[in-house]
Amino acid sequence: MQQLAFQKVSVYQEKIMTYSVFIDGAAGTTGLQVHDRLQKRNELSVYVLDDQQRKDADARAKAMANADVTILCLPDEAAIEAAQMAKVSGARLIDASSAHRTATDFTYGFAEMTKGQQDAIRSAQLVSNPGCYPTGFLGLVSPLRQAGLLSSSVQLSAFCVSGYSGGGKSMIARYEGKGEPAFAAYGLHLSHKHLPEMKQHAGLDHAPVFLPSVGDFAQGMLVNIPLHQEQFTCAVQADDIRSVFADHYLSADLVSVGTETSLTEFGFLSADRLSGTDRLELFVFANSENSQFVLTARLDNLGKGAAGAAVQNMNLMLGLEPLVGLHY
């Protein structure tokens, strides 16, 4: 019988109940961040396959079957293959790729998105981690859709910026090699892979106009949605929107409604302020007539936008208490 060549990343001797977590793809940017978070957990034993077996399909399938939860930190094609293995064996997994974010046989892993989402994640076999930009977009739009302030036919735009770590190892190397511009827009074909996810989970008839960009900082993200008063289903003021957010996220430990005190002395809203955390902050800005608004979400693209969400979903699936508010 083949023996799996595990590297046991964290082992604790305390006599408490432990769970086994297999990270498939632990060498990537998200996988490394997941690993860093799980090393702090004395109720977990965390495993990765060694270099010789990490691309061995049989070894990966056995590792998934033996784990309480597997976290996939893989390219889309490899994640699809891994999901098929899990469906055969009944293994529970969290997929951090973009392969299954609109799949009907996966539970969407944005725990605060709607009432009942946490319970759905707790009982799920297959969970898809949200994308980083969609986390900010849905964090803003979903409460307003559910409160009836935005209709399904509303046509939205999202102008966003992320730290360069969102582009993975190749972009990190380019930026840290000082070979890239301080700021650049991309996705100018207007057919970004996040669009189906944003449209489906917000319950929109039309995909938003989505313009992402990257800045010369490692981690952090701002998602900005401009709105005119006429785009709402009724007359609203900025405080009405803040109240909807406050009610929706009342019991959410990781989501908060920010205020203008979060701005710098020069009136800036820093994109990297939440770097190293798993938090999500939501802001509402308006002109004096409340005729124009900008809704903004701030998060760490590798925190609540990736690894932090994966760990949050793992906590729910294993019935574990979260470590709230930690910097990693």
PDB file of N, CA and C in Angstrom, residues 39-126:
ATOM      1  N   GLN A  39      -1.006  27.554  11.536  1.00  0.00           N
ATOM      2  CA  GLN A  39       0.067  27.209  12.473  1.00  0.00           C
ATOM      3  C   GLN A  39      -0.219  27.709  13.877  1.00  0.00           C
ATOM      4  N   LYS A  40      -1.046  28.711  14.007  1.00  0.00           N
ATOM      5  CA  LYS A  40      -1.363  29.281  15.313  1.00  0.00           C
ATOM      6  C   LYS A  40      -2.445  28.495  16.042  1.00  0.00           C
ATOM      7  N   ARG A  41      -2.956  27.433  15.441  1.00  0.00           N
ATOM      8  CA  ARG A  41      -4.117  26.759  15.984  1.00  0.00           C
ATOM      9  C   ARG A  41      -3.734  25.435  16.630  1.00  0.00           C
ATOM     10  N   ASN A  42      -3.895  25.350  17.935  1.00  0.00           N
ATOM     11  CA  ASN A  42      -3.485  24.126  18.631  1.00  0.00           C
ATOM     12  C   ASN A  42      -4.537  23.026  18.597  1.00  0.00           C
ATOM     13  N   GLU A  43      -5.656  23.263  17.911  1.00  0.00           N
ATOM     14  CA  GLU A  43      -6.655  22.208  17.743  1.00  0.00           C
ATOM     15  C   GLU A  43      -6.571  21.573  16.364  1.00  0.00           C
ATOM     16  N   LEU A  44      -5.526  21.916  15.590  1.00  0.00           N
ATOM     17  CA  LEU A  44      -5.400  21.436  14.221  1.00  0.00           C
ATOM     18  C   LEU A  44      -4.068  20.736  13.997  1.00  0.00           C
ATOM     19  N   SER A  45      -4.109  19.698  13.166  1.00  0.00           N
ATOM     20  CA  SER A  45      -2.902  19.129  12.568  1.00  0.00           C
ATOM     21  C   SER A  45      -2.983  19.418  11.079  1.00  0.00           C
ATOM     22  N   VAL A  46      -1.985  20.090  10.562  1.00  0.00           N
ATOM     23  CA  VAL A  46      -2.008  20.587   9.194  1.00  0.00           C
ATOM     24  C   VAL A  46      -0.974  19.837   8.374  1.00  0.00           C
ATOM     25  N   TYR A  47      -1.395  19.364   7.199  1.00  0.00           N
ATOM     26  CA  TYR A  47      -0.532  18.542   6.358  1.00  0.00           C
ATOM     27  C   TYR A  47      -0.426  19.111   4.952  1.00  0.00           C
ATOM     28  N   VAL A  48       0.742  18.930   4.353  1.00  0.00           N
ATOM     29  CA  VAL A  48       0.926  19.135   2.925  1.00  0.00           C
ATOM     30  C   VAL A  48       1.695  17.933   2.386  1.00  0.00           C
ATOM     31  N   LEU A  49       1.559  17.676   1.093  1.00  0.00           N
ATOM     32  CA  LEU A  49       2.351  16.627   0.466  1.00  0.00           C
ATOM     33  C   LEU A  49       3.736  17.162   0.125  1.00  0.00           C
ATOM     34  N   ASP A  50       4.720  16.280   0.142  1.00  0.00           N
ATOM     35  CA  ASP A  50       6.065  16.721  -0.207  1.00  0.00           C
ATOM     36  C   ASP A  50       6.161  16.965  -1.711  1.00  0.00           C
ATOM     37  N   ASP A  51       7.295  17.489  -2.144  1.00  0.00           N
ATOM     38  CA  ASP A  51       7.460  17.887  -3.539  1.00  0.00           C
ATOM     39  C   ASP A  51       7.285  16.727  -4.506  1.00  0.00           C
ATOM     40  N   GLN A  52       7.633  15.523  -4.080  1.00  0.00           N
ATOM     41  CA  GLN A  52       7.539  14.374  -4.976  1.00  0.00           C
ATOM     42  C   GLN A  52       6.104  13.927  -5.212  1.00  0.00           C
ATOM     43  N   GLN A  53       5.209  14.201  -4.250  1.00  0.00           N
ATOM     44  CA  GLN A  53       3.851  13.682  -4.358  1.00  0.00           C
ATOM     45  C   GLN A  53       2.774  14.750  -4.549  1.00  0.00           C
ATOM     46  N   ARG A  54       3.151  16.018  -4.514  1.00  0.00           N
ATOM     47  CA  ARG A  54       2.112  17.045  -4.548  1.00  0.00           C
ATOM     48  C   ARG A  54       1.372  17.109  -5.883  1.00  0.00           C
ATOM     49  N   LYS A  55       1.935  16.509  -6.946  1.00  0.00           N
ATOM     50  CA  LYS A  55       1.231  16.436  -8.231  1.00  0.00           C
ATOM     51  C   LYS A  55       0.771  15.020  -8.566  1.00  0.00           C
ATOM     52  N   ASP A  56       0.858  14.128  -7.591  1.00  0.00           N
ATOM     53  CA  ASP A  56       0.433  12.744  -7.755  1.00  0.00           C
ATOM     54  C   ASP A  56      -1.060  12.655  -7.431  1.00  0.00           C
ATOM     55  N   ALA A  57      -1.877  12.351  -8.428  1.00  0.00           N
ATOM     56  CA  ALA A  57      -3.330  12.356  -8.237  1.00  0.00           C
ATOM     57  C   ALA A  57      -3.771  11.371  -7.166  1.00  0.00           C
ATOM     58  N   ASP A  58      -3.189  10.176  -7.142  1.00  0.00           N
ATOM     59  CA  ASP A  58      -3.571   9.185  -6.133  1.00  0.00           C
ATOM     60  C   ASP A  58      -3.220   9.665  -4.730  1.00  0.00           C
ATOM     61  N   ALA A  59      -2.038  10.234  -4.591  1.00  0.00           N
ATOM     62  CA  ALA A  59      -1.614  10.734  -3.277  1.00  0.00           C
ATOM     63  C   ALA A  59      -2.518  11.862  -2.808  1.00  0.00           C
ATOM     64  N   ARG A  60      -2.895  12.746  -3.719  1.00  0.00           N
ATOM     65  CA  ARG A  60      -3.772  13.860  -3.354  1.00  0.00           C
ATOM     66  C   ARG A  60      -5.152  13.350  -2.969  1.00  0.00           C
ATOM     67  N   ALA A  61      -5.671  12.386  -3.715  1.00  0.00           N
ATOM     68  CA  ALA A  61      -6.996  11.836  -3.408  1.00  0.00           C
ATOM     69  C   ALA A  61      -7.020  11.183  -2.036  1.00  0.00           C
ATOM     70  N   LYS A  62      -5.961  10.436  -1.697  1.00  0.00           N
ATOM     71  CA  LYS A  62      -5.879   9.786  -0.384  1.00  0.00           C
ATOM     72  C   LYS A  62      -5.749  10.817   0.728  1.00  0.00           C
ATOM     73  N   ALA A  63      -4.970  11.860   0.473  1.00  0.00           N
ATOM     74  CA  ALA A  63      -4.815  12.904   1.480  1.00  0.00           C
ATOM     75  C   ALA A  63      -6.139  13.604   1.756  1.00  0.00           C
ATOM     76  N   MET A  64      -6.902  13.876   0.713  1.00  0.00           N
ATOM     77  CA  MET A  64      -8.215  14.508   0.892  1.00  0.00           C
ATOM     78  C   MET A  64      -9.163  13.597   1.654  1.00  0.00           C
ATOM     79  N   ALA A  65      -9.153  12.318   1.310  1.00  0.00           N
ATOM     80  CA  ALA A  65     -10.051  11.369   1.977  1.00  0.00           C
ATOM     81  C   ALA A  65      -9.722  11.214   3.449  1.00  0.00           C
ATOM     82  N   ASN A  66      -8.445  11.386   3.819  1.00  0.00           N
ATOM     83  CA  ASN A  66      -8.008  11.214   5.210  1.00  0.00           C
ATOM     84  C   ASN A  66      -8.180  12.466   6.056  1.00  0.00           C
ATOM     85  N   ALA A  67      -8.411  13.610   5.434  1.00  0.00           N
ATOM     86  CA  ALA A  67      -8.490  14.871   6.161  1.00  0.00           C
ATOM     87  C   ALA A  67      -9.929  15.189   6.554  1.00  0.00           C
ATOM     88  N   ASP A  68     -10.093  15.919   7.641  1.00  0.00           N
ATOM     89  CA  ASP A  68     -11.421  16.411   8.009  1.00  0.00           C
ATOM     90  C   ASP A  68     -11.886  17.482   7.022  1.00  0.00           C
ATOM     91  N   VAL A  69     -10.960  18.324   6.593  1.00  0.00           N
ATOM     92  CA  VAL A  69     -11.238  19.343   5.574  1.00  0.00           C
ATOM     93  C   VAL A  69      -9.983  19.526   4.741  1.00  0.00           C
ATOM     94  N   THR A  70     -10.162  19.682   3.438  1.00  0.00           N
ATOM     95  CA  THR A  70      -9.073  20.039   2.531  1.00  0.00           C
ATOM     96  C   THR A  70      -9.298  21.459   2.040  1.00  0.00           C
ATOM     97  N   ILE A  71      -8.238  22.257   2.015  1.00  0.00           N
ATOM     98  CA  ILE A  71      -8.293  23.603   1.450  1.00  0.00           C
ATOM     99  C   ILE A  71      -7.485  23.588   0.160  1.00  0.00           C
ATOM    100  N   LEU A  72      -8.162  23.845  -0.968  1.00  0.00           N
ATOM    101  CA  LEU A  72      -7.511  23.870  -2.272  1.00  0.00           C
ATOM    102  C   LEU A  72      -6.997  25.264  -2.567  1.00  0.00           C
ATOM    103  N   CYS A  73      -5.699  25.367  -2.806  1.00  0.00           N
ATOM    104  CA  CYS A  73      -5.077  26.635  -3.187  1.00  0.00           C
ATOM    105  C   CYS A  73      -4.366  26.411  -4.514  1.00  0.00           C
ATOM    106  N   LEU A  74      -5.156  26.096  -5.534  1.00  0.00           N
ATOM    107  CA  LEU A  74      -4.661  25.589  -6.806  1.00  0.00           C
ATOM    108  C   LEU A  74      -5.164  26.428  -7.971  1.00  0.00           C
ATOM    109  N   PRO A  75      -4.490  26.346  -9.123  1.00  0.00           N
ATOM    110  CA  PRO A  75      -5.073  26.914 -10.339  1.00  0.00           C
ATOM    111  C   PRO A  75      -6.403  26.236 -10.654  1.00  0.00           C
ATOM    112  N   ASP A  76      -7.218  26.897 -11.466  1.00  0.00           N
ATOM    113  CA  ASP A  76      -8.578  26.423 -11.714  1.00  0.00           C
ATOM    114  C   ASP A  76      -8.629  24.995 -12.245  1.00  0.00           C
ATOM    115  N   GLU A  77      -7.785  24.671 -13.217  1.00  0.00           N
ATOM    116  CA  GLU A  77      -7.835  23.341 -13.826  1.00  0.00           C
ATOM    117  C   GLU A  77      -7.549  22.250 -12.797  1.00  0.00           C
ATOM    118  N   ALA A  78      -6.532  22.478 -11.955  1.00  0.00           N
ATOM    119  CA  ALA A  78      -6.199  21.495 -10.924  1.00  0.00           C
ATOM    120  C   ALA A  78      -7.294  21.427  -9.870  1.00  0.00           C
ATOM    121  N   ALA A  79      -7.934  22.555  -9.582  1.00  0.00           N
ATOM    122  CA  ALA A  79      -9.023  22.567  -8.598  1.00  0.00           C
ATOM    123  C   ALA A  79     -10.225  21.774  -9.092  1.00  0.00           C
ATOM    124  N   ILE A  80     -10.516  21.846 -10.381  1.00  0.00           N
ATOM    125  CA  ILE A  80     -11.614  21.063 -10.953  1.00  0.00           C
ATOM    126  C   ILE A  80     -11.328  19.576 -10.807  1.00  0.00           C
ATOM    127  N   GLU A  81     -10.091  19.179 -11.075  1.00  0.00           N
ATOM    128  CA  GLU A  81      -9.692  17.781 -10.915  1.00  0.00           C
ATOM    129  C   GLU A  81      -9.834  17.356  -9.455  1.00  0.00           C
ATOM    130  N   ALA A  82      -9.390  18.202  -8.528  1.00  0.00           N
ATOM    131  CA  ALA A  82      -9.473  17.864  -7.109  1.00  0.00           C
ATOM    132  C   ALA A  82     -10.921  17.752  -6.647  1.00  0.00           C
ATOM    133  N   ALA A  83     -11.779  18.617  -7.163  1.00  0.00           N
ATOM    134  CA  ALA A  83     -13.191  18.568  -6.776  1.00  0.00           C
ATOM    135  C   ALA A  83     -13.831  17.257  -7.211  1.00  0.00           C
ATOM    136  N   GLN A  84     -13.459  16.758  -8.364  1.00  0.00           N
ATOM    137  CA  GLN A  84     -13.987  15.471  -8.812  1.00  0.00           C
ATOM    138  C   GLN A  84     -13.550  14.351  -7.869  1.00  0.00           C
ATOM    139  N   MET A  85     -12.309  14.405  -7.405  1.00  0.00           N
ATOM    140  CA  MET A  85     -11.831  13.422  -6.424  1.00  0.00           C
ATOM    141  C   MET A  85     -12.673  13.483  -5.150  1.00  0.00           C
ATOM    142  N   ALA A  86     -12.945  14.696  -4.689  1.00  0.00           N
ATOM    143  CA  ALA A  86     -13.710  14.858  -3.453  1.00  0.00           C
ATOM    144  C   ALA A  86     -15.130  14.337  -3.599  1.00  0.00           C
ATOM    145  N   LYS A  87     -15.720  14.530  -4.772  1.00  0.00           N
ATOM    146  CA  LYS A  87     -17.080  14.056  -4.989  1.00  0.00           C
ATOM    147  C   LYS A  87     -17.148  12.531  -4.941  1.00  0.00           C
ATOM    148  N   VAL A  88     -16.086  11.891  -5.404  1.00  0.00           N
ATOM    149  CA  VAL A  88     -16.039  10.427  -5.370  1.00  0.00           C
ATOM    150  C   VAL A  88     -15.881   9.917  -3.945  1.00  0.00           C
ATOM    151  N   SER A  89     -14.984  10.547  -3.182  1.00  0.00           N
ATOM    152  CA  SER A  89     -14.654  10.047  -1.843  1.00  0.00           C
ATOM    153  C   SER A  89     -15.552  10.605  -0.747  1.00  0.00           C
ATOM    154  N   GLY A  90     -16.270  11.692  -1.039  1.00  0.00           N
ATOM    155  CA  GLY A  90     -17.069  12.342  -0.011  1.00  0.00           C
ATOM    156  C   GLY A  90     -16.271  13.283   0.860  1.00  0.00           C
ATOM    157  N   ALA A  91     -15.039  13.589   0.464  1.00  0.00           N
ATOM    158  CA  ALA A  91     -14.190  14.491   1.248  1.00  0.00           C
ATOM    159  C   ALA A  91     -14.787  15.893   1.256  1.00  0.00           C
ATOM    160  N   ARG A  92     -14.592  16.581   2.357  1.00  0.00           N
ATOM    161  CA  ARG A  92     -15.044  17.963   2.475  1.00  0.00           C
ATOM    162  C   ARG A  92     -13.900  18.884   2.038  1.00  0.00           C
ATOM    163  N   LEU A  93     -14.240  19.897   1.247  1.00  0.00           N
ATOM    164  CA  LEU A  93     -13.169  20.787   0.799  1.00  0.00           C
ATOM    165  C   LEU A  93     -13.659  22.213   0.629  1.00  0.00           C
ATOM    166  N   ILE A  94     -12.685  23.108   0.687  1.00  0.00           N
ATOM    167  CA  ILE A  94     -12.872  24.532   0.437  1.00  0.00           C
ATOM    168  C   ILE A  94     -11.990  24.873  -0.752  1.00  0.00           C
ATOM    169  N   ASP A  95     -12.583  25.381  -1.811  1.00  0.00           N
ATOM    170  CA  ASP A  95     -11.833  25.696  -3.014  1.00  0.00           C
ATOM    171  C   ASP A  95     -11.584  27.193  -3.084  1.00  0.00           C
ATOM    172  N   ALA A  96     -10.302  27.589  -2.988  1.00  0.00           N
ATOM    173  CA  ALA A  96      -9.943  29.001  -3.049  1.00  0.00           C
ATOM    174  C   ALA A  96      -9.713  29.487  -4.475  1.00  0.00           C
ATOM    175  N   SER A  97      -9.847  28.611  -5.469  1.00  0.00           N
ATOM    176  CA  SER A  97      -9.716  29.040  -6.858  1.00  0.00           C
ATOM    177  C   SER A  97     -11.018  29.685  -7.327  1.00  0.00           C
ATOM    178  N   SER A  98     -11.024  30.132  -8.588  1.00  0.00           N
ATOM    179  CA  SER A  98     -12.253  30.720  -9.138  1.00  0.00           C
ATOM    180  C   SER A  98     -13.089  29.700  -9.911  1.00  0.00           C
ATOM    181  N   ALA A  99     -12.725  28.416  -9.829  1.00  0.00           N
ATOM    182  CA  ALA A  99     -13.337  27.403 -10.686  1.00  0.00           C
ATOM    183  C   ALA A  99     -14.794  27.115 -10.351  1.00  0.00           C
ATOM    184  N   HIS A 100     -15.196  27.248  -9.085  1.00  0.00           N
ATOM    185  CA  HIS A 100     -16.525  26.768  -8.673  1.00  0.00           C
ATOM    186  C   HIS A 100     -17.379  27.848  -8.005  1.00  0.00           C
ATOM    187  N   ARG A 101     -17.085  29.100  -8.244  1.00  0.00           N
ATOM    188  CA  ARG A 101     -17.784  30.165  -7.513  1.00  0.00           C
ATOM    189  C   ARG A 101     -19.218  30.385  -7.969  1.00  0.00           C
ATOM    190  N   THR A 102     -19.565  29.866  -9.116  1.00  0.00           N
ATOM    191  CA  THR A 102     -20.967  29.922  -9.547  1.00  0.00           C
ATOM    192  C   THR A 102     -21.553  28.533  -9.736  1.00  0.00           C
ATOM    193  N   ALA A 103     -20.856  27.516  -9.277  1.00  0.00           N
ATOM    194  CA  ALA A 103     -21.311  26.129  -9.437  1.00  0.00           C
ATOM    195  C   ALA A 103     -22.454  25.835  -8.473  1.00  0.00           C
ATOM    196  N   THR A 104     -23.489  25.168  -8.967  1.00  0.00           N
ATOM    197  CA  THR A 104     -24.671  24.906  -8.142  1.00  0.00           C
ATOM    198  C   THR A 104     -24.423  23.831  -7.087  1.00  0.00           C
ATOM    199  N   ASP A 105     -23.396  22.990  -7.271  1.00  0.00           N
ATOM    200  CA  ASP A 105     -23.122  21.946  -6.281  1.00  0.00           C
ATOM    201  C   ASP A 105     -22.109  22.390  -5.231  1.00  0.00           C
ATOM    202  N   PHE A 106     -21.722  23.657  -5.264  1.00  0.00           N
ATOM    203  CA  PHE A 106     -20.857  24.234  -4.240  1.00  0.00           C
ATOM    204  C   PHE A 106     -21.635  25.282  -3.451  1.00  0.00           C
ATOM    205  N   THR A 107     -21.362  25.358  -2.152  1.00  0.00           N
ATOM    206  CA  THR A 107     -21.921  26.416  -1.316  1.00  0.00           C
ATOM    207  C   THR A 107     -20.983  27.615  -1.359  1.00  0.00           C
ATOM    208  N   TYR A 108     -21.541  28.784  -1.592  1.00  0.00           N
ATOM    209  CA  TYR A 108     -20.710  29.985  -1.707  1.00  0.00           C
ATOM    210  C   TYR A 108     -20.231  30.416  -0.325  1.00  0.00           C
ATOM    211  N   GLY A 109     -18.925  30.617  -0.200  1.00  0.00           N
ATOM    212  CA  GLY A 109     -18.321  30.790   1.112  1.00  0.00           C
ATOM    213  C   GLY A 109     -18.168  32.208   1.605  1.00  0.00           C
ATOM    214  N   PHE A 110     -19.172  33.052   1.363  1.00  0.00           N
ATOM    215  CA  PHE A 110     -19.181  34.393   1.963  1.00  0.00           C
ATOM    216  C   PHE A 110     -20.153  34.317   3.134  1.00  0.00           C
ATOM    217  N   ALA A 111     -19.622  34.097   4.320  1.00  0.00           N
ATOM    218  CA  ALA A 111     -20.446  33.737   5.474  1.00  0.00           C
ATOM    219  C   ALA A 111     -21.447  34.818   5.857  1.00  0.00           C
ATOM    220  N   GLU A 112     -21.107  36.076   5.617  1.00  0.00           N
ATOM    221  CA  GLU A 112     -21.977  37.181   6.058  1.00  0.00           C
ATOM    222  C   GLU A 112     -22.906  37.678   4.959  1.00  0.00           C
ATOM    223  N   MET A 113     -22.908  37.045   3.815  1.00  0.00           N
ATOM    224  CA  MET A 113     -23.613  37.598   2.667  1.00  0.00           C
ATOM    225  C   MET A 113     -25.116  37.654   2.867  1.00  0.00           C
ATOM    226  N   THR A 114     -25.682  36.627   3.457  1.00  0.00           N
ATOM    227  CA  THR A 114     -27.124  36.573   3.631  1.00  0.00           C
ATOM    228  C   THR A 114     -27.465  35.715   4.844  1.00  0.00           C
ATOM    229  N   LYS A 115     -28.650  35.884   5.364  1.00  0.00           N
ATOM    230  CA  LYS A 115     -29.098  35.086   6.496  1.00  0.00           C
ATOM    231  C   LYS A 115     -29.110  33.610   6.110  1.00  0.00           C
ATOM    232  N   GLY A 116     -28.553  32.785   6.958  1.00  0.00           N
ATOM    233  CA  GLY A 116     -28.523  31.362   6.698  1.00  0.00           C
ATOM    234  C   GLY A 116     -27.276  30.884   5.982  1.00  0.00           C
ATOM    235  N   GLN A 117     -26.413  31.818   5.520  1.00  0.00           N
ATOM    236  CA  GLN A 117     -25.229  31.401   4.778  1.00  0.00           C
ATOM    237  C   GLN A 117     -24.239  30.654   5.667  1.00  0.00           C
ATOM    238  N   GLN A 118     -24.092  31.093   6.905  1.00  0.00           N
ATOM    239  CA  GLN A 118     -23.188  30.391   7.813  1.00  0.00           C
ATOM    240  C   GLN A 118     -23.638  28.958   8.055  1.00  0.00           C
ATOM    241  N   ASP A 119     -24.931  28.766   8.252  1.00  0.00           N
ATOM    242  CA  ASP A 119     -25.441  27.407   8.468  1.00  0.00           C
ATOM    243  C   ASP A 119     -25.234  26.546   7.227  1.00  0.00           C
ATOM    244  N   ALA A 120     -25.405  27.142   6.062  1.00  0.00           N
ATOM    245  CA  ALA A 120     -25.191  26.394   4.822  1.00  0.00           C
ATOM    246  C   ALA A 120     -23.734  25.951   4.700  1.00  0.00           C
ATOM    247  N   ILE A 121     -22.807  26.826   5.085  1.00  0.00           N
ATOM    248  CA  ILE A 121     -21.381  26.486   5.034  1.00  0.00           C
ATOM    249  C   ILE A 121     -21.060  25.402   6.056  1.00  0.00           C
ATOM    250  N   ARG A 122     -21.627  25.513   7.243  1.00  0.00           N
ATOM    251  CA  ARG A 122     -21.365  24.516   8.292  1.00  0.00           C
ATOM    252  C   ARG A 122     -21.676  23.101   7.823  1.00  0.00           C
ATOM    253  N   SER A 123     -22.737  22.930   7.088  1.00  0.00           N
ATOM    254  CA  SER A 123     -23.189  21.589   6.711  1.00  0.00           C
ATOM    255  C   SER A 123     -22.719  21.165   5.323  1.00  0.00           C
ATOM    256  N   ALA A 124     -21.992  22.019   4.624  1.00  0.00           N
ATOM    257  CA  ALA A 124     -21.633  21.742   3.233  1.00  0.00           C
ATOM    258  C   ALA A 124     -20.485  20.748   3.125  1.00  0.00           C
ATOM    259  N   GLN A 125     -20.486  20.001   2.041  1.00  0.00           N
ATOM    260  CA  GLN A 125     -19.317  19.196   1.687  1.00  0.00           C
ATOM    261  C   GLN A 125     -18.349  20.018   0.852  1.00  0.00           C
ATOM    262  N   LEU A 126     -18.876  20.808  -0.075  1.00  0.00           N
ATOM    263  CA  LEU A 126     -18.056  21.559  -1.031  1.00  0.00           C
ATOM    264  C   LEU A 126     -18.350  23.044  -0.882  1.00  0.00           C
TER     265      LEU A 126
END
